[in-house]
mmCIF file of C-alpha atoms in Angstrom:
data_model
loop_
_atom_site.group_PDB
_atom_site.id
_atom_site.type_symbol
_atom_site.label_atom_id
_atom_site.label_comp_id
_atom_site.label_asym_id
_atom_site.label_seq_id
_atom_site.Cartn_x
_atom_site.Cartn_y
_atom_site.Cartn_z
ATOM 1 C CA ASP A 949 72.578 108.203 62.525
ATOM 2 C CA THR A 950 74.957 110.799 63.911
ATOM 3 C CA GLY A 951 76.385 108.727 66.761
ATOM 4 C CA VAL A 952 79.633 106.779 67.062
ATOM 5 C CA SER A 953 79.434 103.512 65.162
ATOM 6 C CA GLN A 954 81.610 100.451 65.558
ATOM 7 C CA ASP A 955 81.989 97.435 63.348
ATOM 8 C CA PRO A 956 81.657 94.550 63.851
ATOM 9 C CA ARG A 957 79.472 94.332 66.924
ATOM 10 C CA HIS A 958 80.653 90.836 67.687
ATOM 11 C CA LYS A 959 83.747 88.894 66.647
ATOM 12 C CA ILE A 960 84.712 85.335 67.476
ATOM 13 C CA THR A 961 88.217 84.341 66.485
ATOM 14 C CA LYS A 962 90.642 81.529 67.081
ATOM 15 C CA ARG A 963 93.687 82.119 69.194
ATOM 16 C CA GLY A 964 96.590 83.293 67.071
ATOM 17 C CA GLN A 965 94.470 85.001 64.425
ATOM 18 C CA ASN A 966 94.574 88.722 63.680
ATOM 19 C CA VAL A 967 91.471 90.867 64.046
ATOM 20 C CA THR A 968 90.664 94.438 63.056
ATOM 21 C CA PHE A 969 87.885 96.654 64.390
ATOM 22 C CA ARG A 970 86.606 99.877 62.914
ATOM 23 C CA CYS A 971 85.248 102.988 64.575
ATOM 24 C CA ASP A 972 83.459 105.861 62.854
ATOM 25 C CA PRO A 973 83.285 108.832 65.232
ATOM 26 C CA ILE A 974 80.847 111.732 65.170
ATOM 27 C CA SER A 975 81.949 113.699 62.120
ATOM 28 C CA GLU A 976 82.921 117.006 63.735
ATOM 29 C CA HIS A 977 84.802 115.372 66.628
ATOM 30 C CA ASN A 978 88.562 115.643 66.391
ATOM 31 C CA ARG A 979 89.343 113.451 69.396
ATOM 32 C CA LEU A 980 88.965 109.692 69.299
ATOM 33 C CA TYR A 981 89.575 107.183 72.081
ATOM 34 C CA TRP A 982 89.739 103.411 72.388
ATOM 35 C CA TYR A 983 88.857 101.657 75.639
ATOM 36 C CA ARG A 984 88.648 98.002 76.624
ATOM 37 C CA GLN A 985 86.281 96.520 79.162
ATOM 38 C CA THR A 986 86.692 93.063 80.659
ATOM 39 C CA LEU A 987 84.135 91.288 82.804
ATOM 40 C CA GLY A 988 83.520 92.958 86.146
ATOM 41 C CA GLN A 989 85.745 95.942 85.378
ATOM 42 C CA GLY A 990 85.170 99.463 84.190
ATOM 43 C CA PRO A 991 86.428 100.514 80.761
ATOM 44 C CA GLU A 992 90.246 100.883 80.602
ATOM 45 C CA PHE A 993 91.929 103.458 78.404
ATOM 46 C CA LEU A 994 93.942 102.087 75.480
ATOM 47 C CA THR A 995 94.807 105.003 73.203
ATOM 48 C CA TYR A 996 93.834 108.503 72.088
ATOM 49 C CA PHE A 997 93.977 110.404 68.790
ATOM 50 C CA GLN A 998 93.735 114.100 68.113
ATOM 51 C CA ASN A 999 92.875 114.228 64.428
ATOM 52 C CA GLU A 1000 95.278 111.726 62.819
ATOM 53 C CA ALA A 1001 97.953 111.948 65.514
ATOM 54 C CA GLN A 1002 98.097 109.205 68.140
ATOM 55 C CA LEU A 1003 98.988 111.262 71.220
ATOM 56 C CA GLU A 1004 98.664 108.802 74.084
ATOM 57 C CA LYS A 1005 98.975 105.051 74.483
ATOM 58 C CA SER A 1006 98.355 103.023 77.595
ATOM 59 C CA ARG A 1007 100.905 100.566 78.913
ATOM 60 C CA LEU A 1008 98.060 98.066 78.466
ATOM 61 C CA LEU A 1009 98.555 98.369 74.721
ATOM 62 C CA SER A 1010 101.096 95.633 73.982
ATOM 63 C CA ASP A 1011 103.080 95.384 70.772
ATOM 64 C CA ARG A 1012 100.359 93.151 69.365
ATOM 65 C CA PHE A 1013 97.929 96.077 69.378
ATOM 66 C CA SER A 1014 98.046 98.875 66.844
ATOM 67 C CA ALA A 1015 95.613 101.682 66.161
ATOM 68 C CA GLU A 1016 95.420 104.112 63.281
ATOM 69 C CA ARG A 1017 93.359 107.080 62.267
ATOM 70 C CA PRO A 1018 94.776 107.757 58.818
ATOM 71 C CA LYS A 1019 92.743 110.764 57.714
ATOM 72 C CA GLY A 1020 91.581 111.983 61.070
ATOM 73 C CA SER A 1021 88.157 110.471 60.542
ATOM 74 C CA PHE A 1022 87.546 106.735 61.131
ATOM 75 C CA SER A 1023 89.937 104.637 63.193
ATOM 76 C CA THR A 1024 90.975 100.989 63.204
ATOM 77 C CA LEU A 1025 92.263 98.884 66.058
ATOM 78 C CA GLU A 1026 94.167 95.750 65.092
ATOM 79 C CA ILE A 1027 95.139 92.921 67.395
ATOM 80 C CA GLN A 1028 97.732 90.507 66.057
ATOM 81 C CA ARG A 1029 98.179 86.932 67.260
ATOM 82 C CA THR A 1030 95.129 87.128 69.517
ATOM 83 C CA GLU A 1031 95.240 85.505 72.947
ATOM 84 C CA GLN A 1032 92.375 84.386 75.161
ATOM 85 C CA GLY A 1033 93.126 87.293 77.480
ATOM 86 C CA ASP A 1034 92.211 89.667 74.671
ATOM 87 C CA SER A 1035 88.558 88.649 74.994
ATOM 88 C CA ALA A 1036 86.759 91.835 75.993
ATOM 89 C CA MET A 1037 84.448 94.605 74.853
ATOM 90 C CA TYR A 1038 86.356 97.179 72.801
ATOM 91 C CA LEU A 1039 84.780 100.614 73.008
ATOM 92 C CA CYS A 1040 85.426 103.620 70.836
ATOM 93 C CA ALA A 1041 84.519 107.161 71.840
ATOM 94 C CA SER A 1042 84.872 110.601 70.317
ATOM 95 C CA SER A 1043 84.674 114.159 71.561
ATOM 96 C CA LEU A 1044 85.179 117.764 70.551
ATOM 97 C CA GLY A 1045 88.506 119.369 71.334
ATOM 98 C CA LEU A 1046 86.997 121.594 74.009
ATOM 99 C CA PRO A 1047 87.489 121.531 77.778
ATOM 100 C CA ASN A 1048 84.926 119.814 79.972
ATOM 101 C CA THR A 1049 83.122 118.091 77.135
ATOM 102 C CA GLU A 1050 81.837 114.573 77.371
ATOM 103 C CA ALA A 1051 82.973 111.696 75.217
ATOM 104 C CA PHE A 1052 80.337 109.910 73.129
ATOM 105 C CA PHE A 1053 80.713 106.150 73.015
ATOM 106 C CA GLY A 1054 79.849 103.565 70.414
ATOM 107 C CA GLN A 1055 78.140 100.302 71.288
ATOM 108 C CA GLY A 1056 81.412 98.446 71.256
ATOM 109 C CA THR A 1057 82.833 95.347 69.601
ATOM 110 C CA ARG A 1058 82.624 92.197 71.694
ATOM 111 C CA LEU A 1059 85.667 90.033 70.976
ATOM 112 C CA THR A 1060 85.767 86.388 71.978
ATOM 113 C CA VAL A 1061 89.013 84.475 71.450
ATOM 114 C CA VAL A 1062 88.559 80.704 71.510
ATOM 115 C CA ILE B 459 97.849 103.812 89.214
ATOM 116 C CA LEU B 460 94.727 105.878 89.833
ATOM 117 C CA ASN B 461 92.076 104.387 92.092
ATOM 118 C CA VAL B 462 88.422 105.108 91.335
ATOM 119 C CA GLU B 463 85.997 103.243 93.566
ATOM 120 C CA GLN B 464 82.238 102.988 93.255
ATOM 121 C CA SER B 465 79.769 101.691 95.794
ATOM 122 C CA PRO B 466 77.622 99.806 96.044
ATOM 123 C CA GLN B 467 78.562 97.314 93.345
ATOM 124 C CA SER B 468 74.882 96.542 92.725
ATOM 125 C CA LEU B 469 71.577 97.747 93.998
ATOM 126 C CA HIS B 470 67.964 96.605 93.749
ATOM 127 C CA VAL B 471 65.259 99.146 94.487
ATOM 128 C CA GLN B 472 61.505 99.259 94.139
ATOM 129 C CA GLU B 473 59.921 101.512 91.551
ATOM 130 C CA GLY B 474 59.350 104.922 93.115
ATOM 131 C CA ASP B 475 62.207 104.656 95.611
ATOM 132 C CA SER B 476 64.972 107.232 95.590
ATOM 133 C CA THR B 477 68.535 106.026 95.649
ATOM 134 C CA ASN B 478 72.132 107.209 95.545
ATOM 135 C CA PHE B 479 75.586 105.884 94.703
ATOM 136 C CA THR B 480 79.089 106.962 95.597
ATOM 137 C CA CYS B 481 82.206 107.493 93.521
ATOM 138 C CA SER B 482 85.547 108.147 95.223
ATOM 139 C CA PHE B 483 88.590 109.351 93.318
ATOM 140 C CA PRO B 484 92.017 110.905 93.927
ATOM 141 C CA SER B 485 91.721 114.375 95.454
ATOM 142 C CA SER B 486 94.946 115.589 93.846
ATOM 143 C CA ASN B 487 95.563 116.559 90.215
ATOM 144 C CA PHE B 488 91.827 116.752 89.536
ATOM 145 C CA TYR B 489 90.422 118.052 86.267
ATOM 146 C CA ALA B 490 86.934 116.576 85.881
ATOM 147 C CA LEU B 491 84.626 113.814 87.046
ATOM 148 C CA HIS B 492 82.350 112.186 84.480
ATOM 149 C CA TRP B 493 79.181 110.152 85.105
ATOM 150 C CA TYR B 494 77.853 107.720 82.509
ATOM 151 C CA ARG B 495 74.815 105.490 82.312
ATOM 152 C CA TRP B 496 75.245 102.207 80.446
ATOM 153 C CA GLU B 497 72.186 100.178 79.577
ATOM 154 C CA THR B 498 72.595 96.617 78.363
ATOM 155 C CA ALA B 499 73.259 96.368 74.605
ATOM 156 C CA LYS B 500 73.538 100.156 74.269
ATOM 157 C CA SER B 501 76.344 102.722 74.274
ATOM 158 C CA PRO B 502 77.467 104.340 77.514
ATOM 159 C CA GLU B 503 75.604 107.650 77.705
ATOM 160 C CA ALA B 504 77.161 110.717 79.290
ATOM 161 C CA LEU B 505 75.135 112.155 82.170
ATOM 162 C CA PHE B 506 77.383 114.834 83.662
ATOM 163 C CA VAL B 507 80.843 116.338 83.420
ATOM 164 C CA MET B 508 81.694 118.014 86.698
ATOM 165 C CA THR B 509 84.716 120.200 87.302
ATOM 166 C CA LEU B 510 84.197 122.582 90.215
ATOM 167 C CA ASN B 511 84.258 121.707 93.891
ATOM 168 C CA GLY B 512 80.728 121.984 95.251
ATOM 169 C CA ASP B 513 79.238 121.580 91.776
ATOM 170 C CA GLU B 514 75.720 120.217 91.595
ATOM 171 C CA LYS B 515 74.178 119.124 88.313
ATOM 172 C CA LYS B 516 70.700 117.904 87.492
ATOM 173 C CA LYS B 517 69.107 116.131 84.546
ATOM 174 C CA GLY B 518 65.456 115.263 85.097
ATOM 175 C CA ARG B 519 65.254 112.975 88.120
ATOM 176 C CA ILE B 520 69.019 112.431 88.245
ATOM 177 C CA SER B 521 71.390 114.758 90.031
ATOM 178 C CA ALA B 522 75.024 114.683 91.111
ATOM 179 C CA THR B 523 77.272 116.494 93.567
ATOM 180 C CA LEU B 524 81.024 116.887 93.624
ATOM 181 C CA ASN B 525 83.560 117.292 96.422
ATOM 182 C CA THR B 526 87.048 117.556 94.950
ATOM 183 C CA LYS B 527 88.769 118.322 98.263
ATOM 184 C CA GLU B 528 87.810 114.974 99.751
ATOM 185 C CA GLY B 529 87.547 113.127 96.451
ATOM 186 C CA TYR B 530 83.969 111.947 96.168
ATOM 187 C CA SER B 531 80.844 112.423 94.084
ATOM 188 C CA TYR B 532 77.296 111.278 94.722
ATOM 189 C CA LEU B 533 74.721 110.413 92.074
ATOM 190 C CA TYR B 534 71.090 110.612 93.136
ATOM 191 C CA ILE B 535 68.033 109.207 91.387
ATOM 192 C CA LYS B 536 64.684 110.451 92.632
ATOM 193 C CA GLY B 537 61.640 108.219 92.195
ATOM 194 C CA SER B 538 63.405 105.376 90.364
ATOM 195 C CA GLN B 539 61.693 103.964 87.290
ATOM 196 C CA PRO B 540 62.317 100.613 85.551
ATOM 197 C CA GLU B 541 63.954 102.498 82.662
ATOM 198 C CA ASP B 542 66.623 103.717 85.106
ATOM 199 C CA SER B 543 67.939 100.143 85.317
ATOM 200 C CA ALA B 544 71.502 100.337 84.056
ATOM 201 C CA THR B 545 75.112 100.369 85.177
ATOM 202 C CA TYR B 546 76.235 103.797 86.341
ATOM 203 C CA LEU B 547 79.908 104.530 85.799
ATOM 204 C CA CYS B 548 82.014 107.375 87.087
ATOM 205 C CA ALA B 549 85.318 108.337 85.514
ATOM 206 C CA PHE B 550 88.158 110.526 86.778
ATOM 207 C CA GLN B 551 89.996 112.844 84.416
ATOM 208 C CA PRO B 552 93.364 114.118 85.708
ATOM 209 C CA GLY B 553 94.452 117.723 85.353
ATOM 210 C CA SER B 554 97.812 117.530 83.708
ATOM 211 C CA GLY B 555 100.579 115.368 82.432
ATOM 212 C CA ALA B 556 100.463 112.374 80.177
ATOM 213 C CA GLY B 557 97.169 111.144 81.537
ATOM 214 C CA SER B 558 95.194 114.281 80.788
ATOM 215 C CA TYR B 559 92.948 112.788 78.142
ATOM 216 C CA GLN B 560 92.565 109.408 79.766
ATOM 217 C CA LEU B 561 89.471 108.673 81.782
ATOM 218 C CA THR B 562 89.953 106.215 84.652
ATOM 219 C CA PHE B 563 86.651 104.473 85.243
ATOM 220 C CA GLY B 564 85.282 102.826 88.329
ATOM 221 C CA LYS B 565 83.750 99.366 88.069
ATOM 222 C CA GLY B 566 80.253 100.795 88.123
ATOM 223 C CA THR B 567 77.096 100.442 90.180
ATOM 224 C CA LYS B 568 74.511 98.154 88.616
ATOM 225 C CA LEU B 569 71.019 99.414 89.402
ATOM 226 C CA SER B 570 67.936 97.235 88.995
ATOM 227 C CA VAL B 571 64.564 98.890 89.503
ATOM 228 C CA ILE B 572 61.825 96.409 90.306
ATOM 229 C CA PRO B 573 58.359 97.365 88.980
#
């Protein structure tokens, strides 16, 4: 499979626990993005990597959220001390570093905080 | 805060009907407008990336137009089929500054095609 893959697909966690999601982008893509979608909303931008460098972060990304892309390949998104408001679909996407190119999305990780 | 609006929010059409949706976005600092189709339990799938005012793109029975001066794009589906049932999202990409690589999505139009 040459698409963007995310793991896990679903995660249920208790409030206060830490969770980590993984994203494996399309191999030749140097750009990687994280988005979050809550019920009834469109996806909201969280952060962006060019290779291993995290170049942009949304104000939505509180101090409890951290993302890494250590070798410019896969990425992880960690949420510490989860809150019920963190329940959402977390989407990863990747793209080539060329103008006007589309981003390819994974199927997302559905997080439920109970 | 960028405002990207899509209408209608949801739509039910009969198989064979043609339909269209609207996406409105800021007319200033424009770089590109993206359309995605998102079927339940699948990944959002890119349909079009549109950059030029007056642009028209087509993919099979789906086409889109772009008006950057007034800040709107239309997506058309000709002869809707049940497999077209999905949520259609548009996303605005600004032209410069810190937000250049961020897509601002609308809430989507959920299309249901009734056989």
